[in-house]
XYZ file of C-alpha atoms in Angstrom:
671
model
C 47.452 -47.957 129.170
C 49.860 -49.118 126.473
C 51.462 -46.491 124.280
C 50.354 -46.511 120.688
C 53.687 -45.386 119.300
C 55.327 -48.754 120.038
C 53.234 -50.614 117.475
C 54.509 -51.606 114.082
C 53.075 -49.901 110.997
C 49.450 -50.868 110.452
C 47.593 -51.322 107.195
C 45.619 -48.077 107.458
C 43.754 -47.553 104.224
C 40.913 -45.297 105.184
C 38.492 -48.215 104.965
C 37.891 -51.363 107.001
C 41.152 -53.309 107.176
C 41.241 -57.086 107.168
C 43.616 -59.389 108.995
C 45.136 -62.017 106.687
C 47.183 -64.204 109.052
C 44.830 -66.930 110.243
C 47.640 -68.975 111.794
C 48.556 -66.269 114.286
C 47.499 -67.046 117.856
C 44.796 -64.834 119.290
C 46.890 -64.000 122.313
C 49.406 -62.203 120.116
C 48.891 -58.436 119.671
C 47.549 -58.355 116.089
C 49.382 -55.711 114.058
C 47.076 -55.915 111.034
C 43.795 -55.211 112.750
C 40.887 -53.662 110.868
C 40.852 -49.901 110.762
C 38.095 -47.615 109.474
C 38.662 -43.966 108.660
C 36.346 -41.186 109.646
C 35.510 -40.280 106.077
C 35.109 -42.028 102.771
C 37.085 -40.682 99.819
C 35.752 -39.169 96.629
C 33.448 -41.143 94.436
C 34.604 -41.902 90.929
C 33.522 -38.553 89.568
C 35.006 -36.468 92.362
C 31.762 -34.524 92.581
C 32.388 -33.429 96.168
C 33.507 -34.469 99.626
C 31.498 -37.396 101.008
C 31.714 -37.044 104.790
C 29.303 -39.750 105.866
C 31.798 -41.876 107.763
C 29.882 -44.986 106.679
C 32.007 -48.097 106.148
C 31.445 -48.914 102.480
C 32.705 -51.619 100.161
C 36.092 -50.819 98.783
C 36.175 -49.686 95.172
C 39.216 -50.765 93.176
C 42.291 -48.606 93.648
C 40.846 -46.015 96.004
C 43.282 -46.950 98.739
C 44.643 -50.460 98.448
C 41.894 -52.774 99.742
C 40.688 -55.977 98.153
C 39.443 -55.475 94.603
C 35.897 -56.330 95.596
C 36.024 -54.792 99.082
C 34.507 -57.822 100.738
C 35.024 -58.831 104.360
C 37.323 -61.848 104.258
C 36.867 -62.781 107.903
C 35.111 -66.127 108.249
C 32.651 -67.111 110.940
C 35.429 -69.210 112.461
C 37.738 -66.176 112.594
C 35.040 -64.096 114.210
C 34.333 -66.740 116.823
C 38.039 -66.992 117.629
C 38.293 -63.200 117.988
C 35.216 -63.136 120.202
C 36.751 -65.728 122.511
C 40.078 -63.892 122.585
C 38.349 -60.553 123.170
C 36.415 -62.074 126.068
C 39.777 -63.103 127.494
C 40.982 -59.491 127.223
C 43.111 -59.644 124.049
C 43.293 -56.009 122.726
C 44.088 -57.015 119.154
C 41.028 -59.261 118.926
C 38.883 -56.546 120.508
C 40.068 -54.177 117.794
C 39.448 -56.636 114.968
C 36.040 -57.657 116.333
C 35.025 -54.015 116.754
C 36.030 -53.297 113.159
C 34.057 -56.298 111.864
C 30.931 -55.183 113.710
C 31.416 -51.593 112.588
C 31.607 -52.775 108.994
C 28.249 -54.486 109.430
C 26.719 -51.360 110.900
C 26.366 -52.842 114.380
C 27.455 -49.695 116.230
C 26.161 -50.808 119.607
C 28.038 -54.094 119.378
C 31.240 -52.490 118.050
C 31.612 -49.616 120.491
C 32.474 -51.586 123.700
C 35.141 -53.585 121.892
C 36.682 -50.517 120.253
C 36.724 -48.564 123.512
C 38.298 -51.493 125.337
C 40.990 -51.924 122.656
C 41.614 -48.176 122.629
C 42.108 -48.213 126.386
C 44.822 -50.815 125.809
C 46.662 -48.525 123.372
C 45.434 -49.893 120.020
C 45.620 -46.997 117.591
C 43.552 -48.746 114.892
C 40.784 -49.087 117.458
C 41.111 -45.386 118.325
C 40.746 -44.469 114.688
C 37.744 -46.755 114.215
C 36.154 -45.469 117.384
C 36.331 -42.033 115.807
C 34.485 -43.358 112.770
C 31.815 -44.867 114.971
C 31.330 -41.637 116.917
C 31.109 -39.638 113.694
C 28.310 -41.945 112.556
C 26.526 -41.293 115.812
C 26.870 -37.559 115.213
C 29.615 -36.812 117.731
C 32.106 -35.223 115.351
C 34.171 -33.406 117.964
C 34.594 -36.490 120.127
C 35.496 -38.451 116.992
C 38.172 -35.875 116.187
C 39.684 -36.254 119.637
C 40.179 -39.995 119.083
C 41.534 -39.428 115.579
C 44.043 -36.989 117.057
C 45.219 -39.610 119.559
C 45.589 -42.208 116.790
C 47.234 -39.735 114.412
C 49.782 -38.635 116.999
C 50.565 -42.313 117.479
C 51.325 -42.589 113.761
C 48.035 -43.605 112.173
C 48.017 -42.236 108.623
C 44.339 -43.129 108.256
C 43.450 -41.159 111.392
C 45.545 -38.206 110.216
C 43.576 -38.290 106.955
C 40.255 -38.367 108.813
C 41.346 -35.548 111.102
C 42.487 -33.440 108.156
C 39.120 -33.929 106.464
C 37.409 -32.994 109.738
C 39.280 -29.689 109.941
C 38.721 -28.865 106.295
C 34.987 -29.336 106.701
C 35.134 -26.754 109.482
C 37.125 -24.268 107.407
C 40.387 -24.626 109.323
C 42.637 -25.089 106.295
C 46.004 -24.723 108.094
C 45.104 -27.538 110.503
C 43.625 -29.567 107.635
C 46.807 -29.190 105.611
C 48.985 -30.187 108.558
C 47.172 -33.458 109.218
C 46.612 -34.323 105.575
C 50.311 -33.784 104.939
C 51.106 -36.106 107.849
C 48.878 -38.752 106.290
C 50.254 -38.241 102.779
C 53.877 -38.371 103.894
C 53.169 -41.712 105.557
C 52.132 -43.095 102.165
C 48.357 -42.950 102.642
C 46.697 -42.712 99.200
C 43.519 -41.030 100.424
C 45.577 -38.595 102.474
C 47.696 -37.719 99.443
C 44.602 -37.218 97.329
C 42.852 -35.063 99.942
C 46.001 -32.945 100.352
C 46.252 -32.503 96.562
C 42.618 -31.412 96.462
C 43.212 -28.850 99.183
C 46.345 -27.471 97.513
C 44.713 -27.373 94.082
C 41.823 -25.417 95.555
C 44.367 -22.787 96.638
C 46.188 -22.842 93.310
C 49.295 -24.354 94.871
C 51.519 -26.051 92.266
C 52.466 -28.621 94.895
C 49.111 -30.282 94.247
C 50.538 -32.215 91.323
C 53.092 -34.020 93.494
C 50.415 -35.425 95.772
C 47.994 -36.216 92.952
C 50.795 -38.205 91.385
C 51.589 -39.919 94.698
C 47.962 -40.992 95.128
C 47.680 -42.034 91.484
C 50.811 -44.152 91.701
C 49.170 -46.012 94.591
C 46.175 -46.767 92.387
C 43.743 -44.021 93.466
C 41.522 -43.764 90.431
C 40.153 -40.261 90.999
C 43.716 -39.017 91.482
C 44.692 -40.772 88.240
C 41.835 -39.060 86.433
C 42.586 -35.615 87.811
C 46.283 -35.980 87.095
C 45.410 -36.862 83.499
C 43.199 -33.770 83.290
C 46.017 -31.609 84.620
C 48.436 -33.017 82.033
C 45.825 -32.514 79.318
C 45.579 -28.851 80.216
C 49.333 -28.520 80.267
C 49.540 -29.985 76.782
C 46.828 -27.619 75.590
C 44.564 -30.501 74.596
C 41.777 -30.773 73.897
C 40.760 -27.284 75.033
C 43.597 -25.785 73.033
C 42.389 -27.370 69.816
C 43.441 -30.379 67.800
C 41.663 -33.596 66.788
C 40.539 -34.487 70.307
C 38.959 -31.049 70.707
C 37.141 -31.468 67.389
C 35.756 -34.837 68.464
C 34.772 -33.458 71.876
C 32.956 -30.533 70.256
C 31.136 -32.769 67.794
C 30.082 -35.078 70.592
C 28.913 -32.248 72.831
C 31.502 -33.095 75.497
C 32.733 -30.212 77.633
C 36.267 -30.633 78.884
C 36.436 -28.714 82.139
C 39.543 -26.605 82.694
C 41.326 -24.933 85.565
C 43.692 -22.249 84.233
C 45.382 -22.008 87.625
C 47.090 -25.336 86.994
C 48.275 -24.665 83.419
C 52.033 -24.563 82.892
C 54.415 -24.452 79.987
C 54.044 -27.269 77.472
C 57.830 -27.674 77.087
C 59.153 -31.178 77.729
C 62.505 -31.842 79.395
C 64.839 -34.381 77.766
C 63.809 -37.912 78.693
C 60.328 -36.885 79.836
C 57.151 -38.059 78.165
C 55.026 -35.410 76.428
C 52.151 -34.456 78.756
C 49.490 -35.714 76.343
C 51.142 -39.150 76.236
C 51.363 -39.346 80.012
C 47.793 -38.056 80.330
C 46.530 -40.932 78.205
C 48.330 -43.433 80.429
C 46.644 -42.041 83.546
C 43.260 -42.000 81.811
C 43.831 -45.660 81.025
C 44.677 -46.472 84.630
C 41.619 -44.669 85.968
C 39.357 -46.128 83.287
C 40.643 -49.652 83.891
C 39.680 -49.214 87.544
C 36.126 -48.201 86.725
C 36.304 -44.399 86.423
C 33.564 -43.657 83.917
C 34.658 -40.136 83.011
C 38.224 -41.319 82.422
C 36.812 -43.980 80.095
C 34.857 -41.269 78.270
C 37.934 -39.062 77.810
C 40.017 -42.023 76.718
C 37.367 -42.822 74.126
C 37.571 -39.278 72.762
C 41.371 -39.474 72.471
C 41.196 -42.810 70.665
C 38.412 -41.682 68.337
C 40.433 -38.597 67.395
C 43.323 -40.922 66.559
C 41.114 -43.061 64.351
C 41.183 -46.086 66.671
C 37.417 -46.405 66.523
C 37.082 -49.992 67.737
C 38.927 -49.341 70.995
C 37.235 -45.962 71.369
C 33.873 -47.689 71.097
C 34.895 -50.209 73.750
C 35.706 -47.455 76.255
C 32.569 -45.500 75.371
C 30.592 -48.679 75.988
C 32.322 -49.264 79.342
C 31.613 -45.695 80.434
C 28.033 -45.787 79.162
C 27.283 -49.014 81.021
C 28.601 -47.354 84.179
C 25.989 -44.632 83.754
C 27.820 -41.873 81.856
C 25.226 -40.376 79.451
C 27.822 -38.462 77.432
C 29.586 -41.736 76.651
C 26.273 -43.302 75.587
C 25.717 -40.338 73.299
C 29.240 -40.561 71.844
C 28.798 -44.290 71.301
C 25.605 -43.525 69.413
C 27.459 -41.196 67.043
C 30.167 -43.789 66.520
C 27.548 -46.404 65.617
C 25.709 -44.000 63.336
C 28.932 -43.169 61.490
C 29.436 -46.917 61.033
C 25.972 -47.144 59.444
C 24.174 -48.755 62.388
C 21.492 -46.139 63.005
C 19.222 -48.538 64.872
C 21.827 -49.260 67.561
C 22.802 -45.582 67.625
C 19.206 -44.666 68.437
C 19.190 -47.129 71.346
C 22.175 -45.444 72.986
C 20.938 -41.932 72.197
C 17.630 -42.822 73.805
C 19.409 -44.071 76.905
C 21.511 -40.912 77.113
C 18.568 -38.610 76.415
C 16.504 -40.237 79.135
C 19.361 -39.469 81.523
C 19.258 -35.806 80.568
C 21.827 -35.555 77.768
C 20.684 -32.756 75.474
C 23.100 -33.653 72.685
C 21.586 -37.136 72.461
C 18.085 -35.667 72.393
C 19.134 -33.432 69.500
C 20.580 -36.433 67.680
C 17.296 -38.296 68.070
C 15.444 -35.240 66.832
C 17.629 -35.036 63.734
C 17.143 -38.742 63.085
C 13.357 -38.430 63.194
C 13.414 -35.223 61.131
C 15.385 -37.031 58.404
C 12.618 -39.649 58.311
C 9.973 -36.973 57.944
C 8.640 -37.560 61.477
C 8.392 -33.868 62.284
C 6.296 -34.092 65.442
C 8.603 -36.650 67.049
C 11.620 -34.596 66.012
C 10.104 -31.506 67.591
C 9.440 -33.413 70.827
C 13.089 -34.450 71.076
C 14.362 -30.976 70.264
C 12.194 -29.618 73.071
C 13.588 -32.314 75.359
C 17.114 -31.166 74.459
C 16.163 -27.592 75.289
C 14.633 -28.687 78.592
C 17.932 -30.433 79.363
C 19.717 -27.114 78.970
C 21.092 -27.641 75.456
C 20.453 -24.445 73.511
C 21.037 -26.362 70.267
C 17.497 -27.612 70.818
C 16.121 -24.108 70.225
C 18.267 -23.701 67.106
C 17.107 -27.049 65.744
C 13.503 -26.129 66.445
C 14.096 -22.986 64.415
C 15.477 -25.017 61.521
C 12.510 -27.391 61.721
C 9.981 -24.572 61.668
C 11.790 -22.782 58.831
C 11.758 -25.964 56.731
C 8.000 -26.189 57.277
C 7.452 -22.565 56.288
C 6.551 -21.543 59.862
C 8.633 -18.398 59.637
C 7.272 -16.632 62.716
C 7.937 -19.621 64.968
C 11.368 -20.113 63.368
C 12.266 -16.523 64.175
C 11.204 -16.976 67.803
C 13.344 -20.079 68.237
C 16.320 -18.513 66.478
C 16.033 -15.464 68.722
C 15.927 -17.596 71.844
C 19.073 -19.460 70.821
C 20.797 -16.308 69.560
C 20.204 -14.426 72.813
C 21.754 -17.404 74.616
C 24.907 -16.982 72.524
C 24.314 -19.560 69.779
C 26.257 -18.076 66.883
C 24.688 -20.112 64.068
C 21.241 -19.218 65.379
C 22.239 -15.545 65.238
C 23.338 -16.023 61.626
C 20.113 -17.880 60.747
C 18.042 -15.165 62.396
C 19.868 -12.493 60.404
C 19.230 -14.378 57.150
C 15.546 -14.666 58.030
C 15.340 -10.935 58.710
C 17.238 -10.125 55.518
C 14.896 -12.298 53.475
C 12.029 -10.365 55.028
C 13.576 -7.096 53.862
C 14.866 -6.006 57.268
C 18.530 -5.421 56.391
C 19.061 -3.001 59.283
C 17.748 -5.594 61.733
C 19.821 -8.365 60.162
C 23.214 -6.664 60.280
C 23.643 -6.580 64.097
C 22.913 -10.295 64.296
C 25.367 -11.040 61.501
C 27.950 -8.974 63.374
C 27.254 -10.696 66.686
C 27.580 -14.124 65.106
C 30.746 -13.174 63.218
C 32.403 -11.744 66.318
C 32.003 -15.054 68.159
C 33.383 -17.088 65.291
C 30.623 -17.782 62.761
C 32.396 -18.015 59.413
C 29.098 -17.975 57.510
C 28.063 -14.770 59.247
C 31.342 -13.096 58.292
C 30.748 -14.108 54.662
C 27.178 -12.842 54.800
C 28.395 -9.501 56.129
C 30.639 -9.339 53.083
C 27.606 -9.856 50.842
C 25.699 -7.195 52.792
C 28.479 -4.625 52.335
C 28.914 -5.538 48.675
C 25.203 -4.960 48.113
C 25.631 -1.406 49.409
C 28.571 -0.773 47.114
C 31.047 -0.829 50.026
C 33.678 -2.934 48.303
C 36.371 -2.313 50.911
C 34.070 -3.296 53.781
C 32.962 -6.365 51.854
C 36.570 -7.363 51.167
C 37.489 -7.110 54.858
C 34.710 -9.504 55.864
C 35.438 -11.833 52.950
C 39.095 -11.951 54.001
C 38.109 -12.735 57.566
C 35.843 -15.579 56.459
C 38.431 -16.849 53.963
C 41.096 -16.968 56.665
C 38.755 -19.243 58.645
C 38.379 -21.593 55.675
C 35.207 -20.332 53.948
C 35.447 -21.480 50.332
C 33.161 -18.916 48.705
C 34.773 -16.108 50.696
C 38.170 -17.162 49.337
C 36.670 -16.986 45.822
C 35.395 -13.457 46.382
C 38.779 -12.328 47.732
C 40.471 -13.916 44.711
C 38.136 -12.094 42.307
C 38.742 -8.776 44.094
C 42.513 -9.242 43.932
C 42.295 -10.052 40.224
C 40.485 -6.758 39.685
C 43.325 -5.027 41.499
C 45.897 -6.803 39.323
C 47.487 -8.821 42.152
C 47.576 -12.148 40.334
C 49.906 -13.905 42.759
C 47.718 -13.248 45.827
C 44.610 -13.932 43.731
C 45.984 -17.303 42.671
C 46.518 -18.309 46.298
C 42.886 -17.536 47.206
C 41.517 -19.131 44.040
C 43.456 -22.305 44.804
C 41.911 -22.400 48.283
C 38.450 -21.875 46.798
C 38.976 -24.484 44.093
C 40.510 -26.951 46.530
C 37.526 -26.398 48.823
C 35.123 -27.513 46.094
C 34.067 -24.233 44.464
C 33.416 -24.833 40.736
C 33.642 -21.103 40.027
C 36.952 -21.003 41.892
C 38.274 -23.901 39.810
C 37.118 -22.223 36.589
C 38.666 -18.868 37.428
C 41.897 -20.526 38.506
C 41.930 -22.362 35.185
C 41.437 -19.056 33.352
C 44.277 -17.436 35.308
C 46.676 -20.280 34.534
C 45.431 -20.477 30.938
C 46.225 -16.813 30.337
C 49.849 -17.409 31.363
C 50.402 -20.176 28.823
C 52.191 -19.313 25.589
C 50.000 -19.608 22.509
C 50.025 -23.091 21.075
C 51.815 -23.436 17.749
C 50.590 -25.536 14.848
C 50.786 -29.277 15.461
C 53.851 -31.010 14.052
C 53.277 -34.269 12.244
C 54.517 -37.234 14.249
C 54.812 -35.389 17.525
C 52.823 -36.808 20.456
C 49.835 -34.839 21.659
C 50.704 -32.824 24.770
C 49.327 -34.004 28.073
C 46.630 -31.978 29.773
C 47.896 -28.774 31.320
C 47.131 -27.764 34.907
C 44.638 -25.188 33.712
C 42.721 -27.883 31.813
C 42.653 -30.046 34.933
C 41.015 -27.196 36.863
C 38.582 -26.576 34.004
C 37.661 -30.257 34.094
C 37.146 -30.190 37.861
C 34.746 -27.276 37.440
C 33.086 -28.933 34.444
C 32.482 -32.130 36.375
C 30.653 -30.056 38.983
C 28.326 -28.663 36.307
C 30.033 -25.342 35.545
C 28.780 -24.593 32.014
C 31.509 -22.174 30.914
C 34.109 -24.653 32.120
C 32.388 -27.416 30.143
C 32.573 -25.309 26.996
C 36.235 -24.518 27.636
C 37.095 -28.182 28.201
C 35.284 -28.999 24.969
C 37.317 -26.387 23.076
C 40.603 -27.725 24.478
C 39.574 -31.283 23.563
C 38.674 -30.160 20.053
C 42.056 -28.438 19.765
C 43.717 -31.791 20.505
C 41.587 -33.476 17.888
C 39.424 -35.253 20.469
C 36.133 -34.709 18.644
C 34.218 -37.215 20.731
C 35.342 -35.644 23.992
C 34.608 -32.156 22.701
C 31.110 -33.171 21.583
C 30.392 -34.728 24.977
C 31.309 -31.583 26.898
C 29.556 -29.244 24.433
C 26.393 -31.328 24.599
C 26.468 -31.414 28.421
C 26.835 -27.634 28.547
C 24.164 -27.084 25.899
C 21.634 -29.300 27.631
C 22.249 -27.324 30.817
C 21.392 -24.092 28.971
C 24.775 -22.856 27.737
C 24.411 -20.849 24.525
C 28.142 -21.178 23.790
C 27.899 -24.924 24.255
C 24.957 -25.163 21.870
C 26.733 -23.006 19.256
C 30.016 -24.962 19.442
C 28.158 -28.269 19.326
C 26.450 -27.062 16.161
C 29.829 -26.214 14.606
C 31.174 -29.650 15.456
C 28.130 -31.392 14.001
C 28.197 -29.288 10.853
C 31.846 -30.172 10.232
C 30.839 -33.822 10.404
C 28.114 -33.238 7.834
C 25.242 -33.402 10.312
C 23.717 -30.058 9.371
C 20.080 -30.829 10.363
C 21.193 -31.620 13.921
C 23.517 -28.612 13.944
C 20.608 -26.429 12.860
C 18.580 -27.562 15.870
C 21.298 -26.490 18.326
C 21.954 -23.170 16.509
C 18.231 -22.453 16.531
C 18.052 -23.069 20.271
C 21.034 -20.755 20.844
C 19.812 -18.027 18.471
C 16.354 -17.956 19.980
C 17.948 -17.553 23.418
C 20.059 -14.578 22.220
C 23.242 -15.914 20.599
C 24.160 -13.641 17.643
C 26.740 -15.954 16.039
C 24.243 -18.808 16.019
C 21.698 -16.531 14.274
C 24.317 -15.642 11.613
C 25.095 -19.339 11.060
C 21.407 -20.032 10.538
C 21.238 -17.138 8.067
C 24.179 -18.559 6.065
C 22.666 -22.044 6.149
C 19.326 -20.705 4.855
C 21.084 -18.698 2.119
C 22.932 -21.790 0.844
C 19.647 -23.631 0.652
C 18.073 -20.783 -1.292
C 15.705 -19.921 1.549
C 16.323 -16.192 1.112
C 13.433 -14.942 3.263
C 14.423 -17.216 6.105
C 18.006 -16.096 5.751
C 17.014 -12.411 5.821
C 15.024 -12.928 9.035
C 18.006 -14.608 10.788
C 20.245 -11.770 9.561
C 17.945 -9.267 11.243
C 18.172 -11.317 14.429
C 21.982 -11.440 14.235
C 22.196 -7.656 13.691
C 19.996 -7.171 16.716
C 22.013 -9.534 18.953
C 25.595 -8.662 17.923
C 28.404 -8.477 18.829
C 29.652 -5.720 16.506
C 31.597 -7.855 14.000
C 28.693 -10.319 13.802
C 26.201 -7.498 13.328
C 28.368 -6.032 10.547
C 28.614 -9.341 8.663
C 24.919 -10.049 9.170
C 24.004 -6.580 7.835
C 26.025 -7.139 4.636
C 24.462 -10.567 4.135
C 20.992 -9.158 4.791
C 21.514 -6.463 2.149
C 22.713 -9.016 -0.375
C 19.766 -11.290 0.299
C 17.387 -8.346 0.027
C 18.804 -7.420 -3.412
C 18.308 -11.005 -4.539
C 14.738 -10.986 -3.352
C 13.930 -7.677 -5.074
C 15.851 -8.324 -8.277
C-alpha cells in the first residue's frame, strides 16, 4: 500500500473537488482528485451544525470551490477515468468515486474509493469517510478520516474535528480542527473559531478572520458582528441602533467577545472594518449581512444603497429585510409598494411588518382589517401587537378591551403599554392603581411615564417629588418636563438654570416654553428710551423672536406681547394683525388692545365691538373704556351700567376710576 504522506498538497475544500487538467494522462497519479468532507459547513445564517455529510452544491465563498458549485467533469472525462480505473489507476479511481459520490450513487462510488484508498490515496480515504457517514457508519467514517488526516488532509482533519465535537469530545475536536485550520482550510478555521467562541476564548477572532480572508461568508458575517460589538454599535446606541429599533431588528450580542474600543495607530476603527466584512458576506449571498449592511447605510442617510441591500436580503428570504424595505418605501411616499413588502414579511412571520400593515389599515379607517393584522403580530410573538390593539380599542371607546390589551402588553414588559394602562386607570379615577404602572414604565425608560408621575405628585401637592420626576423626564428629552422644571426653578429664583431648561422646552417646540423664555429675556432688557428722530428702528430682540415663535404656534399671550412690541416700533399693521389673531382666539387682552388701536385710528364703532366682547367676558379696562365712550356720546345710563361692570371686575385702579365716573354720571342723571 502506498503511503499517503508522499503526495503533494491536494485541493481539499470540504466539498467535492474537481480536477482541472484535462491534458494529463490517466496513468499519472492525479494530485487534484475530488475530495468530499464528512460534513457540510454552516448555512448562510449559521443557525447550527449541519452534519448530514451530503455532497451539496458549493455556495460562493464557503471554501473555495467554483462559484456555482457545478461538476465540471464532462462525459468524456468520466469515460476516460472509468477506463483508467479499470486498468488500476488509483488517481482515476479516486476521481471516479468522487464523481459518483457527488451524484449520490453510493453503491457505485464505494468500490472505487476503497480501491483508491488501498493504493494510498488520501482524498479517496477522506471521501470514503463521507460515504460511510451517509450510510450511517460514523465510527468507521472517522477511522478513514483519521488515516487521511494523519497523511495531511486538511479536509479530513476538519471532518474528524466535527465528528469529535458532535460527540462532546472538545479536546480532540480542537486538536483536529486546529490541524485543519493551520493547513489553510477555510471550513476548518471557521469550525475552530466556532468552538473557541463557544468557550469564550479570545483566539476565536484569529480563526474567524482567517476563514473570512479565504472568502467564508459566515465567518465574514460573524467577524463583522464581533467588530460591531467591540465598537459598541449598534447595541451601544447611535444612529444604526435607532434605525434597528425603529425597524424592529434585534442585533444579537455576545458580551464574552466584547473588548476595548480603543484603536491602535494605523488600525481601522472596528465599525469601519465591520462594514467591510458585512459587504463581503453580503456580496456572497449572506442575507443577514445584507440586512445589517442596509441598516448601517440607512443610518448614514445612504437610502438608495440601503434599499438595494434590503431588497437583496428580502429576495433571499429574510423577512426583517422585507419589513425594513417596506418602511423605506413608505418614508419615500410609496405606501402601495411598502404594503407589498410588509405583506411578504408578515406572511413569513414578521410581527413588525404585521403591525405596520395594521397601522396602515387603521389610518384608512379599516378597523377590522387593522385588528386582524395586530392579532397576527401578536401571534408572531410581537407584543407591540397587544399594545396596538389597546390603542385601537381605546380610539373606538372600547375601554374595557383596551385595558385588557394594555395589561397583556404591560405584563410582558412593554413600557408604553404600562404608561397607557396607567393613564386609563387614572382617567377612571383609580390613581392608586395607576401609580405603580407609571412607576414600572418609568423605571424601564418611558419618558412619558416619568412626566406623568411628576403630574401625579404635583396633584398631591408634593412639589419636590414632582420636580424629581420632571427632572428625570427632562434629562431624557421630554419637552414639557423641561418646561415644568424651568418654571419651578424660576419660582426658586434660579434664573440661570431656569433659562437652560426653558431653552430646551422652547427648542423642543413648546409654545409656553418659548413664551416664558421670552418673558425671562424681556425682563433683563433695559427700559427703552424715547425714540430719537432719524435713528433707525432697532432690530427684533431675542426675546421678541421667542415671543413670535410662541405666537406662531397659537399662544395668545405671546400674540398680544408681539403686538405690543410691534406697536412700540410703530408697526401698526403688524400690531393689529397679532391683536386680532389673539382676540379671535379668545384673548381678552388682545381684544382690548385691538380696540385701542382701532380707536386711535378713528374706528370707534369697530373698537366698541371688541371692547364689548372683552368686557362681557370679564375685562375691567374694556368695561371702563365703554363707559367713557358712552359718556362722551351722552349715553349716561349706558355709561353708568358699564361703570358698575368695571367696578365689579377691577383691578383696583380701574375700579377706583370707574367708581368716580359712575358717581359723576349719577349726579348728571339726577340733577
